[in-house]
CSV table of C-alpha atoms in Angstrom, one decimal:
chain,number,residue,atom,x,y,z
A,1,MET,CA,-93.5,31.1,-144.0
A,2,ASN,CA,-90.2,32.3,-142.8
A,3,GLU,CA,-90.2,29.7,-140.1
A,4,ALA,CA,-90.7,27.0,-142.6
A,5,LEU,CA,-87.8,28.3,-144.7
A,6,GLU,CA,-85.6,28.4,-141.7
A,7,ALA,CA,-86.5,24.8,-140.8
A,8,VAL,CA,-85.6,23.7,-144.3
A,9,ILE,CA,-82.3,25.5,-144.2
A,10,ARG,CA,-81.5,23.9,-140.8
A,11,LEU,CA,-82.5,20.5,-142.2
A,12,GLY,CA,-80.1,20.9,-145.1
A,13,ILE,CA,-77.2,22.1,-142.8
A,14,GLY,CA,-78.0,19.3,-140.5
A,15,ALA,CA,-77.7,16.7,-143.2
A,16,GLY,CA,-74.3,18.2,-144.2
A,17,VAL,CA,-73.2,18.1,-140.5
A,18,ILE,CA,-74.2,14.5,-140.2
A,19,MET,CA,-72.1,13.5,-143.3
A,20,ILE,CA,-69.1,15.5,-142.0
A,21,ALA,CA,-69.4,14.1,-138.5
A,22,LEU,CA,-69.6,10.5,-139.8
A,23,TRP,CA,-66.6,11.0,-142.0
A,24,LEU,CA,-64.5,12.9,-139.4
A,25,SER,CA,-65.3,10.6,-136.6
A,26,LEU,CA,-64.1,7.6,-138.5
A,27,VAL,CA,-60.9,9.4,-139.6
A,28,LEU,CA,-60.3,10.3,-135.9
A,29,LYS,CA,-60.7,6.7,-135.0
A,30,GLY,CA,-58.1,5.8,-137.7
A,31,PHE,CA,-55.7,8.3,-136.1
A,32,ASP,CA,-56.4,6.8,-132.7
A,33,ARG,CA,-55.5,3.3,-133.9
A,34,LYS,CA,-52.4,4.5,-135.8
A,35,PHE,CA,-51.1,6.5,-132.7
A,36,ALA,CA,-51.9,3.5,-130.4
A,37,ALA,CA,-49.8,1.4,-132.7
A,38,TRP,CA,-47.0,3.9,-132.7
A,39,LEU,CA,-47.0,4.0,-128.9
A,40,GLN,CA,-46.5,0.2,-129.0
A,41,ALA,CA,-43.7,0.4,-131.6
A,42,ARG,CA,-46.0,-1.2,-134.2
A,43,TYR,CA,-46.6,0.1,-137.7
A,44,GLY,CA,-50.4,0.1,-137.3
A,45,PRO,CA,-53.3,-0.1,-139.7
A,46,PRO,CA,-53.8,2.5,-142.4
A,47,LEU,CA,-55.9,5.6,-141.5
A,48,ARG,CA,-58.7,4.3,-143.7
A,49,GLN,CA,-59.0,1.1,-141.6
A,50,PRO,CA,-62.2,2.2,-139.7
A,51,PHE,CA,-64.0,2.8,-143.1
A,52,TRP,CA,-63.0,-0.7,-144.3
A,53,ASP,CA,-64.2,-2.2,-141.0
A,54,VAL,CA,-67.6,-0.5,-141.3
A,55,PHE,CA,-68.0,-1.5,-145.0
A,56,LYS,CA,-67.1,-5.0,-144.1
A,57,LEU,CA,-69.5,-5.2,-141.2
A,58,PHE,CA,-72.3,-4.0,-143.5
A,59,GLN,CA,-71.6,-7.0,-145.8
A,60,LYS,CA,-71.8,-9.6,-143.0
A,61,GLU,CA,-74.7,-11.7,-142.1
A,62,ASN,CA,-76.8,-10.1,-139.4
A,63,VAL,CA,-77.5,-12.8,-136.8
A,64,VAL,CA,-80.4,-12.3,-134.4
A,65,PRO,CA,-80.1,-14.9,-131.6
A,66,GLU,CA,-83.1,-17.1,-131.1
A,67,ARG,CA,-83.5,-16.0,-127.5
A,68,ALA,CA,-83.1,-12.3,-128.2
A,69,VAL,CA,-86.0,-9.8,-128.1
A,70,SER,CA,-85.7,-9.0,-131.7
A,71,TRP,CA,-87.3,-5.5,-131.8
A,72,ALA,CA,-85.2,-4.2,-129.0
A,73,PHE,CA,-82.1,-6.1,-130.3
A,74,ASN,CA,-82.4,-4.5,-133.7
A,75,GLY,CA,-83.7,-1.1,-132.6
A,76,ALA,CA,-80.9,-0.4,-130.0
A,77,PRO,CA,-78.0,0.1,-132.5
A,78,LEU,CA,-80.1,2.3,-134.7
A,79,MET,CA,-81.3,4.4,-131.7
A,80,ALA,CA,-77.7,4.6,-130.4
A,81,LEU,CA,-76.5,6.0,-133.8
A,82,VAL,CA,-79.5,8.5,-133.9
A,83,GLY,CA,-78.7,9.5,-130.3
A,84,SER,CA,-75.1,10.3,-131.2
A,85,LEU,CA,-76.1,12.2,-134.4
A,86,VAL,CA,-78.6,14.3,-132.5
A,87,LEU,CA,-75.9,15.1,-130.0
A,88,VAL,CA,-73.7,16.4,-132.9
A,89,MET,CA,-76.5,18.8,-133.7
A,90,PHE,CA,-76.2,20.5,-130.4
A,91,ILE,CA,-72.5,20.7,-129.9
A,92,PRO,CA,-70.3,23.1,-131.9
A,93,LEU,CA,-68.4,21.0,-134.5
A,94,GLY,CA,-65.7,23.6,-135.3
A,95,PRO,CA,-64.3,26.8,-134.1
A,96,VAL,CA,-66.7,29.2,-132.4
A,97,GLY,CA,-66.5,32.9,-131.6
A,98,GLY,CA,-64.0,35.5,-132.9
A,99,VAL,CA,-64.0,35.8,-136.7
A,100,VAL,CA,-66.1,32.8,-137.2
A,101,ALA,CA,-69.0,33.8,-135.0
A,102,GLY,CA,-71.5,32.1,-137.4
A,103,TRP,CA,-70.2,28.6,-136.7
A,104,MET,CA,-72.8,27.5,-134.2
A,105,PRO,CA,-74.4,24.1,-133.8
A,106,VAL,CA,-77.3,23.4,-136.1
A,107,LEU,CA,-79.9,23.3,-133.4
A,108,GLU,CA,-78.4,26.2,-131.4
A,109,GLY,CA,-81.2,27.7,-129.3
A,110,TYR,CA,-83.3,24.6,-129.3
A,111,GLY,CA,-81.5,22.9,-126.4
A,112,ASP,CA,-79.0,23.6,-123.7
A,113,LEU,CA,-76.3,21.8,-121.7
A,114,ILE,CA,-78.8,19.8,-119.7
A,115,LEU,CA,-80.2,18.3,-122.9
A,116,VAL,CA,-76.7,17.6,-124.1
A,117,VAL,CA,-75.9,15.7,-120.8
A,118,TYR,CA,-79.1,13.7,-121.2
A,119,LEU,CA,-78.4,13.0,-124.9
A,120,LEU,CA,-74.9,11.8,-123.9
A,121,ALA,CA,-76.6,9.0,-121.9
A,122,ILE,CA,-78.6,7.7,-124.9
A,123,PRO,CA,-75.9,5.7,-126.8
A,124,GLY,CA,-74.8,4.0,-123.6
A,125,LEU,CA,-78.4,3.4,-122.5
A,126,MET,CA,-79.2,1.9,-125.9
A,127,MET,CA,-76.2,-0.4,-125.7
A,128,ALA,CA,-77.4,-1.6,-122.3
A,129,ILE,CA,-80.9,-2.2,-123.7
A,130,GLY,CA,-79.4,-4.1,-126.7
A,131,GLY,CA,-77.3,-6.1,-124.2
A,132,PHE,CA,-80.2,-7.0,-122.1
A,133,ALA,CA,-82.2,-7.9,-125.2
A,134,SER,CA,-79.5,-10.2,-126.5
A,135,GLY,CA,-80.5,-13.1,-124.2
A,136,SER,CA,-76.9,-13.9,-123.6
A,137,PRO,CA,-75.4,-14.1,-120.1
A,138,LEU,CA,-72.2,-12.3,-121.3
A,139,ALA,CA,-74.2,-9.5,-122.8
A,140,THR,CA,-76.4,-9.2,-119.6
A,141,VAL,CA,-73.3,-8.9,-117.4
A,142,GLY,CA,-71.9,-6.2,-119.8
A,143,ALA,CA,-75.2,-4.3,-119.7
A,144,GLN,CA,-75.4,-4.3,-116.0
A,145,ARG,CA,-71.8,-3.0,-115.8
A,146,GLU,CA,-72.7,-0.3,-118.3
A,147,MET,CA,-75.6,0.8,-116.1
A,148,VAL,CA,-73.3,0.9,-113.0
A,149,MET,CA,-70.8,2.9,-115.0
A,150,MET,CA,-73.3,5.4,-116.2
A,151,MET,CA,-74.6,6.0,-112.7
A,152,SER,CA,-71.0,6.5,-111.5
A,153,TYR,CA,-69.6,8.9,-114.1
A,154,GLU,CA,-72.8,10.9,-114.6
A,155,PHE,CA,-72.5,12.3,-111.1
A,156,PRO,CA,-69.1,14.1,-111.4
A,157,LEU,CA,-70.1,15.1,-114.9
A,158,ALA,CA,-73.3,16.8,-113.6
A,159,ILE,CA,-71.3,18.6,-110.9
A,160,VAL,CA,-68.8,19.9,-113.5
A,161,VAL,CA,-71.5,21.1,-115.9
A,162,LEU,CA,-73.5,22.7,-113.0
A,163,ALA,CA,-70.4,24.5,-111.7
A,164,LEU,CA,-69.7,25.9,-115.1
A,165,ALA,CA,-73.3,27.0,-115.7
A,166,TRP,CA,-73.5,28.6,-112.3
A,167,ARG,CA,-70.3,30.6,-112.9
A,168,ILE,CA,-71.5,31.8,-116.3
A,169,THR,CA,-74.7,33.1,-114.7
A,170,ASN,CA,-72.6,34.8,-112.0
A,171,LEU,CA,-70.9,36.9,-114.7
A,172,SER,CA,-74.2,38.9,-114.5
A,173,ARG,CA,-74.2,39.8,-118.2
A,174,GLY,CA,-77.7,38.5,-118.6
A,175,LEU,CA,-76.4,35.2,-120.1
A,176,GLU,CA,-78.5,32.1,-120.2
A,177,SER,CA,-77.0,29.8,-117.6
A,178,PHE,CA,-77.0,26.5,-119.4
A,179,SER,CA,-76.5,27.8,-122.9
A,180,LEU,CA,-73.5,26.3,-124.7
A,181,LYS,CA,-73.3,29.4,-126.7
A,182,ALA,CA,-72.8,31.6,-123.6
A,183,ILE,CA,-70.1,29.2,-122.3
A,184,VAL,CA,-68.1,29.1,-125.5
A,185,GLU,CA,-68.3,32.8,-126.1
A,186,ASN,CA,-67.2,33.7,-122.6
A,187,PRO,CA,-64.2,31.4,-121.8
A,188,LEU,CA,-64.1,31.3,-118.0
A,189,TRP,CA,-60.3,31.1,-117.7
A,190,GLY,CA,-60.0,34.9,-118.4
A,191,GLU,CA,-62.9,35.8,-116.1
A,192,VAL,CA,-61.8,34.3,-112.8
A,193,GLY,CA,-59.1,35.0,-110.3
A,194,ILE,CA,-56.3,32.7,-109.1
A,195,LEU,CA,-58.6,30.5,-107.0
A,196,GLY,CA,-61.1,30.2,-109.8
A,197,ILE,CA,-58.3,29.1,-112.2
A,198,VAL,CA,-57.3,26.4,-109.7
A,199,GLY,CA,-61.0,25.4,-109.5
A,200,LEU,CA,-61.4,25.3,-113.3
A,201,ALA,CA,-58.2,23.3,-113.6
A,202,LEU,CA,-59.7,20.7,-111.2
A,203,LEU,CA,-63.0,20.6,-113.1
A,204,PHE,CA,-61.1,20.2,-116.3
A,205,GLY,CA,-59.1,17.3,-114.8
A,206,VAL,CA,-62.3,15.6,-113.7
A,207,PHE,CA,-63.8,16.1,-117.1
A,208,PHE,CA,-60.6,14.7,-118.7
A,209,LEU,CA,-61.0,11.5,-116.7
A,210,ILE,CA,-64.7,11.2,-117.5
A,211,ILE,CA,-63.8,11.2,-121.3
A,212,PRO,CA,-62.5,7.6,-121.5
A,213,SER,CA,-65.2,6.2,-119.2
A,214,GLU,CA,-68.0,8.0,-121.1
A,215,LEU,CA,-66.6,6.4,-124.2
A,216,SER,CA,-66.0,3.0,-122.6
A,217,LYS,CA,-62.4,2.9,-123.5
A,218,ILE,CA,-59.7,0.9,-121.7
A,219,PRO,CA,-59.2,1.1,-118.7
A,220,PHE,CA,-62.9,1.9,-118.3
A,221,ASP,CA,-64.2,-0.7,-120.7
A,222,ALA,CA,-65.6,-3.1,-118.2
A,223,PRO,CA,-69.0,-3.3,-120.1
A,224,GLU,CA,-67.2,-4.6,-123.2
A,225,ALA,CA,-64.2,-6.3,-121.7
A,226,GLU,CA,-63.3,-8.3,-124.8
A,227,THR,CA,-60.7,-10.6,-123.1
A,228,GLU,CA,-63.0,-11.3,-120.2
A,229,ILE,CA,-66.6,-11.4,-121.2
A,230,GLY,CA,-66.0,-11.6,-125.0
A,231,GLY,CA,-67.3,-8.2,-126.0
A,232,GLY,CA,-69.9,-8.0,-123.2
A,233,ILE,CA,-72.8,-5.7,-124.4
A,234,ILE,CA,-72.0,-6.3,-128.0
A,235,ALA,CA,-71.1,-10.0,-127.7
A,236,GLU,CA,-74.2,-11.1,-129.6
A,237,TYR,CA,-74.1,-8.4,-132.3
A,238,SER,CA,-72.9,-9.0,-135.8
A,239,GLY,CA,-73.0,-7.6,-139.2
A,240,THR,CA,-75.0,-4.4,-139.8
A,241,ASN,CA,-76.0,-4.0,-136.1
A,242,LEU,CA,-72.4,-4.2,-135.0
A,243,GLY,CA,-71.5,-1.7,-137.7
A,244,LEU,CA,-74.1,0.7,-136.4
A,245,PHE,CA,-72.7,0.5,-132.9
A,246,TYR,CA,-69.2,1.0,-134.3
A,247,ILE,CA,-70.3,4.2,-136.1
A,248,ALA,CA,-72.3,5.4,-133.0
A,249,ASP,CA,-69.3,4.9,-130.8
A,250,ALA,CA,-67.1,6.9,-133.2
A,251,VAL,CA,-69.6,9.8,-133.6
A,252,LYS,CA,-70.1,9.9,-129.8
A,253,THR,CA,-66.4,10.1,-129.3
A,254,LEU,CA,-66.2,13.1,-131.7
A,255,ALA,CA,-69.2,14.8,-130.0
A,256,PHE,CA,-67.9,14.3,-126.5
A,257,LEU,CA,-64.4,15.6,-127.4
A,258,SER,CA,-66.0,18.6,-129.1
A,259,LEU,CA,-68.0,19.2,-126.0
A,260,ALA,CA,-64.8,19.1,-123.9
A,261,VAL,CA,-63.1,21.6,-126.3
A,262,ALA,CA,-66.2,23.9,-126.3
A,263,LEU,CA,-66.4,23.9,-122.5
A,264,PHE,CA,-62.8,24.3,-121.5
A,265,VAL,CA,-60.7,25.4,-124.5
A,266,PRO,CA,-63.0,27.4,-126.8
A,267,TYR,CA,-60.1,29.6,-128.0
A,268,ASN,CA,-59.2,30.4,-131.6
A,269,ILE,CA,-55.7,30.9,-133.0
A,270,SER,CA,-56.4,33.5,-135.6
A,271,PRO,CA,-56.5,36.6,-133.3
A,272,LEU,CA,-53.1,35.5,-131.9
A,273,LEU,CA,-51.5,35.4,-135.4
A,274,ASN,CA,-53.4,38.5,-136.7
A,275,VAL,CA,-54.9,36.6,-139.6
A,276,GLY,CA,-58.2,37.8,-141.1
A,277,GLY,CA,-60.7,36.8,-143.7
A,278,ILE,CA,-60.8,33.3,-145.2
A,279,GLY,CA,-57.4,32.5,-143.8
A,280,ALA,CA,-58.8,32.8,-140.3
A,281,TYR,CA,-61.6,30.4,-141.1
A,282,VAL,CA,-59.2,27.8,-142.3
A,283,LEU,CA,-56.7,28.4,-139.5
A,284,ASP,CA,-59.3,28.2,-136.8
A,285,LEU,CA,-60.8,25.0,-138.2
A,286,LEU,CA,-57.4,23.4,-138.4
A,287,PHE,CA,-56.7,24.6,-134.8
A,288,TRP,CA,-60.0,23.2,-133.6
A,289,LEU,CA,-59.2,19.8,-135.3
A,290,PHE,CA,-55.8,19.9,-133.6
A,291,LYS,CA,-57.3,20.6,-130.2
A,292,VAL,CA,-59.8,17.7,-130.7
A,293,GLU,CA,-57.0,15.3,-131.8
A,294,VAL,CA,-54.7,16.3,-128.9
A,295,LEU,CA,-57.5,15.7,-126.5
A,296,TYR,CA,-58.3,12.4,-128.2
A,297,PHE,CA,-54.7,11.4,-128.0
A,298,LEU,CA,-54.1,12.3,-124.4
A,299,ALA,CA,-57.5,11.3,-122.9
A,300,VAL,CA,-58.2,8.2,-125.0
A,301,THR,CA,-55.2,6.8,-126.9
A,302,VAL,CA,-52.4,7.3,-124.3
A,303,ILE,CA,-54.6,6.1,-121.4
A,304,ARG,CA,-55.9,3.1,-123.4
A,305,VAL,CA,-52.4,2.0,-124.3
A,306,GLY,CA,-50.9,2.6,-120.9
A,307,ALA,CA,-53.4,1.1,-118.5
A,308,ALA,CA,-55.1,-2.2,-117.8
A,309,ARG,CA,-58.8,-2.6,-117.2
A,310,LEU,CA,-60.2,-1.6,-113.8
A,311,LYS,CA,-62.7,-3.9,-112.0
A,312,ILE,CA,-66.2,-2.5,-112.1
A,313,ASP,CA,-66.4,-1.8,-108.3
A,314,LYS,CA,-63.1,0.1,-108.3
A,315,LEU,CA,-64.2,1.9,-111.4
A,316,SER,CA,-67.5,2.9,-109.8
A,317,TRP,CA,-65.8,4.0,-106.6
A,318,LEU,CA,-63.2,6.1,-108.5
A,319,TYR,CA,-66.0,8.2,-110.0
A,320,LEU,CA,-68.4,8.3,-107.1
A,321,VAL,CA,-65.9,9.2,-104.4
A,322,PRO,CA,-62.5,10.8,-105.3
A,323,LEU,CA,-63.5,12.3,-108.6
A,324,SER,CA,-66.9,13.6,-107.3
A,325,ALA,CA,-65.0,15.1,-104.3
A,326,LEU,CA,-62.5,16.7,-106.6
A,327,ALA,CA,-65.4,18.2,-108.7
A,328,VAL,CA,-67.0,19.5,-105.5
A,329,VAL,CA,-63.7,21.1,-104.4
A,330,GLY,CA,-63.3,22.6,-107.8
A,331,SER,CA,-66.9,24.1,-107.7
A,332,LEU,CA,-66.2,25.4,-104.2
A,333,LEU,CA,-63.1,27.2,-105.4
A,334,LEU,CA,-65.0,28.7,-108.2
A,335,TYR,CA,-67.6,29.9,-105.6
A,336,LEU,CA,-64.9,31.2,-103.2
A,337,ASP,CA,-63.4,33.1,-106.1
A,338,THR,CA,-66.5,35.2,-106.5
A,339,LEU,CA,-66.6,36.4,-102.9
B,1,MET,CA,-73.3,-12.9,-151.8
B,2,LYS,CA,-71.4,-10.0,-153.4
B,3,LEU,CA,-68.3,-9.1,-151.5
B,4,THR,CA,-66.3,-5.9,-152.0
B,5,LYS,CA,-62.6,-5.3,-151.5
B,6,SER,CA,-63.1,-3.8,-148.1
B,7,PHE,CA,-63.9,-7.3,-146.9
B,8,ASP,CA,-60.4,-8.7,-147.0
B,9,LYS,CA,-58.8,-5.5,-145.8
B,10,SER,CA,-60.5,-6.0,-142.4
B,11,LEU,CA,-60.5,-9.6,-141.4
B,12,TRP,CA,-61.4,-10.1,-137.7
B,13,VAL,CA,-60.2,-13.4,-136.3
B,14,PHE,CA,-61.6,-15.5,-133.5
B,15,HIS,CA,-59.2,-17.9,-132.0
B,16,VAL,CA,-60.5,-21.4,-131.2
B,17,ASN,CA,-58.3,-23.6,-129.2
B,18,ALA,CA,-59.5,-27.1,-130.0
B,19,ALA,CA,-57.3,-29.2,-127.6
B,20,SER,CA,-54.1,-27.6,-128.9
B,21,CYS,CA,-50.8,-28.0,-127.0
B,22,ASN,CA,-50.5,-24.2,-126.8
B,23,GLY,CA,-47.5,-24.2,-129.2
B,24,CYS,CA,-49.5,-22.7,-132.1
B,25,ASP,CA,-51.3,-20.4,-129.7
B,26,ILE,CA,-48.1,-18.7,-128.6
B,27,GLU,CA,-47.1,-18.2,-132.3
B,28,ILE,CA,-50.5,-16.5,-132.9
B,29,VAL,CA,-49.8,-14.1,-130.1
B,30,ALA,CA,-46.3,-13.6,-131.7
B,31,ALA,CA,-48.0,-12.6,-134.9
B,32,LEU,CA,-49.8,-9.7,-133.1
B,33,THR,CA,-46.6,-8.4,-131.5
B,34,PRO,CA,-44.7,-5.3,-132.8
B,35,ARG,CA,-42.3,-7.6,-134.7
B,36,TYR,CA,-44.9,-9.0,-137.1
B,37,ASP,CA,-47.9,-6.7,-136.3
B,38,VAL,CA,-50.7,-8.2,-138.4
B,39,GLU,CA,-53.0,-5.3,-137.4
B,40,ARG,CA,-51.3,-3.3,-140.2
B,41,PHE,CA,-53.4,-5.5,-142.6
B,42,GLY,CA,-56.5,-4.9,-140.6
B,43,ILE,CA,-56.4,-8.2,-138.9
B,44,LYS,CA,-57.7,-8.1,-135.4
B,45,LEU,CA,-58.4,-10.7,-132.7
B,46,VAL,CA,-61.9,-10.5,-131.4
B,47,GLY,CA,-63.5,-11.9,-128.3
B,48,THR,CA,-66.6,-13.6,-129.7
B,49,PRO,CA,-67.4,-15.6,-132.9
B,50,ARG,CA,-70.3,-13.2,-133.7
B,51,HIS,CA,-67.7,-10.6,-134.7
B,52,ALA,CA,-65.4,-12.9,-136.5
B,53,ASP,CA,-64.7,-13.4,-140.3
B,54,VAL,CA,-62.1,-16.0,-139.8
B,55,LEU,CA,-62.0,-18.8,-137.3
B,56,LEU,CA,-58.5,-19.6,-136.4
B,57,VAL,CA,-58.4,-23.2,-135.1
B,58,THR,CA,-55.5,-24.8,-133.5
B,59,GLY,CA,-55.2,-28.4,-132.2
B,60,PRO,CA,-56.5,-31.8,-133.4
B,61,VAL,CA,-60.1,-31.4,-132.1
B,62,ASN,CA,-60.8,-34.1,-129.5
B,63,ARG,CA,-64.2,-35.5,-128.5
B,64,GLN,CA,-64.7,-32.9,-125.8
B,65,MET,CA,-64.2,-30.0,-128.1
B,66,ALA,CA,-65.9,-31.4,-131.2
B,67,ASP,CA,-69.4,-30.2,-130.4
B,68,ARG,CA,-68.1,-26.8,-129.1
B,69,VAL,CA,-66.2,-26.2,-132.3
B,70,ARG,CA,-69.2,-27.1,-134.4
B,71,ARG,CA,-71.3,-24.6,-132.4
B,72,VAL,CA,-68.7,-21.9,-132.7
B,73,TYR,CA,-68.6,-22.5,-136.4
B,74,GLU,CA,-72.3,-22.2,-136.7
B,75,GLN,CA,-72.4,-19.1,-134.5
B,76,THR,CA,-70.0,-17.2,-136.8
B,77,PRO,CA,-71.9,-15.0,-139.3
B,78,GLY,CA,-71.1,-15.6,-142.9
B,79,PRO,CA,-69.3,-15.1,-145.2
B,80,LYS,CA,-66.5,-16.8,-143.2
B,81,ALA,CA,-63.3,-18.7,-143.6
B,82,VAL,CA,-61.6,-21.3,-141.4
B,83,LEU,CA,-57.8,-21.1,-140.9
B,84,ILE,CA,-56.4,-24.3,-139.6
B,85,CYS,CA,-53.1,-23.6,-137.9
B,86,GLY,CA,-50.7,-26.4,-137.3
B,87,ASN,CA,-50.3,-30.0,-138.4
B,88,CYS,CA,-52.7,-31.2,-135.8
B,89,GLY,CA,-55.8,-29.7,-137.4
B,90,ALA,CA,-54.8,-30.6,-140.9
B,91,THR,CA,-53.7,-34.2,-140.4
B,92,SER,CA,-54.2,-34.9,-136.7
B,93,GLY,CA,-50.4,-34.9,-136.5
B,94,VAL,CA,-48.9,-37.1,-133.8
B,95,TYR,CA,-52.4,-37.8,-132.6
B,96,TYR,CA,-53.3,-39.6,-135.8
B,97,ASP,CA,-55.8,-42.5,-135.2
B,98,SER,CA,-56.0,-41.7,-131.5
B,99,TYR,CA,-59.2,-42.9,-129.7
B,100,CYS,CA,-60.0,-39.4,-128.4
B,101,ILE,CA,-59.7,-37.5,-131.6
B,102,GLU,CA,-62.6,-36.5,-133.8
B,103,GLY,CA,-60.4,-34.9,-136.5
B,104,PRO,CA,-58.7,-34.3,-138.9
B,105,PHE,CA,-60.4,-31.0,-138.5
B,106,ASP,CA,-61.1,-30.3,-142.2
B,107,GLU,CA,-63.0,-33.5,-142.5
B,108,PHE,CA,-64.9,-32.7,-139.4
B,109,ILE,CA,-65.8,-29.2,-140.5
B,110,LYS,CA,-66.8,-30.5,-144.0
B,111,LYS,CA,-69.4,-32.7,-142.3
B,112,VAL,CA,-70.9,-29.6,-140.7
B,113,ASP,CA,-70.7,-27.4,-143.8
B,114,PRO,CA,-69.6,-28.9,-147.2
B,115,ASN,CA,-68.9,-25.5,-148.7
B,116,ALA,CA,-66.7,-24.3,-145.9
B,117,ILE,CA,-63.6,-22.2,-147.0
B,118,ILE,CA,-60.7,-23.9,-145.4
B,119,VAL,CA,-57.1,-22.7,-145.4
B,120,TYR,CA,-54.2,-24.8,-144.1
B,121,VAL,CA,-51.2,-23.4,-142.3
B,122,PRO,CA,-48.8,-26.3,-141.7
B,123,GLY,CA,-46.1,-26.3,-139.1
B,124,CYS,CA,-45.5,-27.7,-135.6
B,125,PRO,CA,-45.8,-25.1,-134.3
B,126,VAL,CA,-46.6,-22.7,-137.2
B,127,ARG,CA,-44.4,-19.7,-137.7
B,128,PRO,CA,-45.9,-16.2,-137.5
B,129,GLU,CA,-44.9,-15.5,-141.1
B,130,ALA,CA,-46.8,-18.7,-142.1
B,131,ILE,CA,-49.9,-17.4,-140.3
B,132,THR,CA,-49.7,-14.1,-142.2
B,133,PHE,CA,-49.3,-16.0,-145.4
B,134,GLY,CA,-52.3,-18.2,-144.5
B,135,VAL,CA,-54.4,-15.1,-144.1
B,136,VAL,CA,-53.4,-14.0,-147.5
B,137,GLN,CA,-54.5,-17.4,-148.8
B,138,ALA,CA,-57.8,-16.8,-147.0
B,139,TRP,CA,-58.1,-13.5,-148.9
B,140,LYS,CA,-57.7,-15.4,-152.2
B,141,ALA,CA,-60.3,-17.9,-151.2
B,142,LEU,CA,-62.7,-15.1,-150.3
B,143,GLU,CA,-61.8,-13.4,-153.6
B,144,LYS,CA,-63.0,-16.6,-155.4
B,145,LEU,CA,-66.2,-16.2,-153.5
B,146,ARG,CA,-66.4,-12.7,-154.9
B,147,GLY,CA,-65.8,-14.0,-158.5
B,148,GLU,CA,-68.6,-16.5,-158.2
B,149,ALA,CA,-71.2,-14.0,-157.2
């Protein structure tokens, strides 16, 4: 009976988290567009613009091309959104540890980092399936590029995650190696020596460069490449389906940035300022939002405004060779630090 | 079709160059630059007609382009508006009565869809302010559509 009650409570919290994640991710997208405009000396759209975009897309006609495989074409956007929302259930959306020890992801304990890495692939995979199902050459080109890109950036991402998980086990405090909870509650920066700090910084750098490509943002937007293959993967999508992809992209952005914050900067500000009680909750939440937005700004907005699109072969090489090598060096330094 | 207000706060535009001389096209790019910045009204250029709410057509539509423009118009999901930029699309301009011209474009598009919402932006080439004004007229046309429903 207790288990049933717990399941109901988790369902309720989960529904709340979904609503908050949907709202917050669209707001962050609004900030992204505003800041990008400011960087280009433009005034930029209002912060509510992503909401208007989504509402408009839901009012448009939903075209399914004659040559498309309609069940896969219509199913892919929905599954992409479901994938990103499930992801949000496993990643702490908010400050963790310290005063607010209770703020853990809804499905904490039901999945670990390995599951998160697999779930991260789902929205991209669904976009590729939708692209292949569109029956349009542009979408097929985009889908193939998406697959190539996923194969490229998953490799350094896996190395980074493995290195962190290994180091957490090596603390020999009986922590579960791939548990996100263990990682956010024991920030590694304070646990390692100087070599380890250099190694962690390298891993953080690699993860930082994986962010824009995982989210298919310029200069890593070869699968969409609006000016080249007219939207690529989503070229044939319109109306509701396009709106679902739009939201899925926003939610995945929020989830991935929260993951980056949880893995590398899970610090709270309230202990530093000696604030307690309800003030600490508010302060830590604001600080967490600040961290996410700073990361969004640096890893997505600035890079997207400042760089031109990379060709898919160069992009793949960048992740498979130099960044993977950097990740390996970082892991080696982490290892050497323990000797 | 009931449209809400969010529709005209986010108009995505697909640019069709139907045998234009490139004069109007340059002015369209000018409308996106920091000086005019139409993105502050939620207007965005998109890469495929499937994403578009407004088809921005420049040029007089010659025979080669006629079938393509018709297909692009049919590929655009409704509700949609057509924004004809420049004198060529509205009246055929200097190409009037030429053997290779299928336009004027409004007559051509009315053959395809008699209920098409068409907004004219005159000028040779059009000014960026005029394009922005034209989009406002497109809002009004779409608002009428909202009133009818």
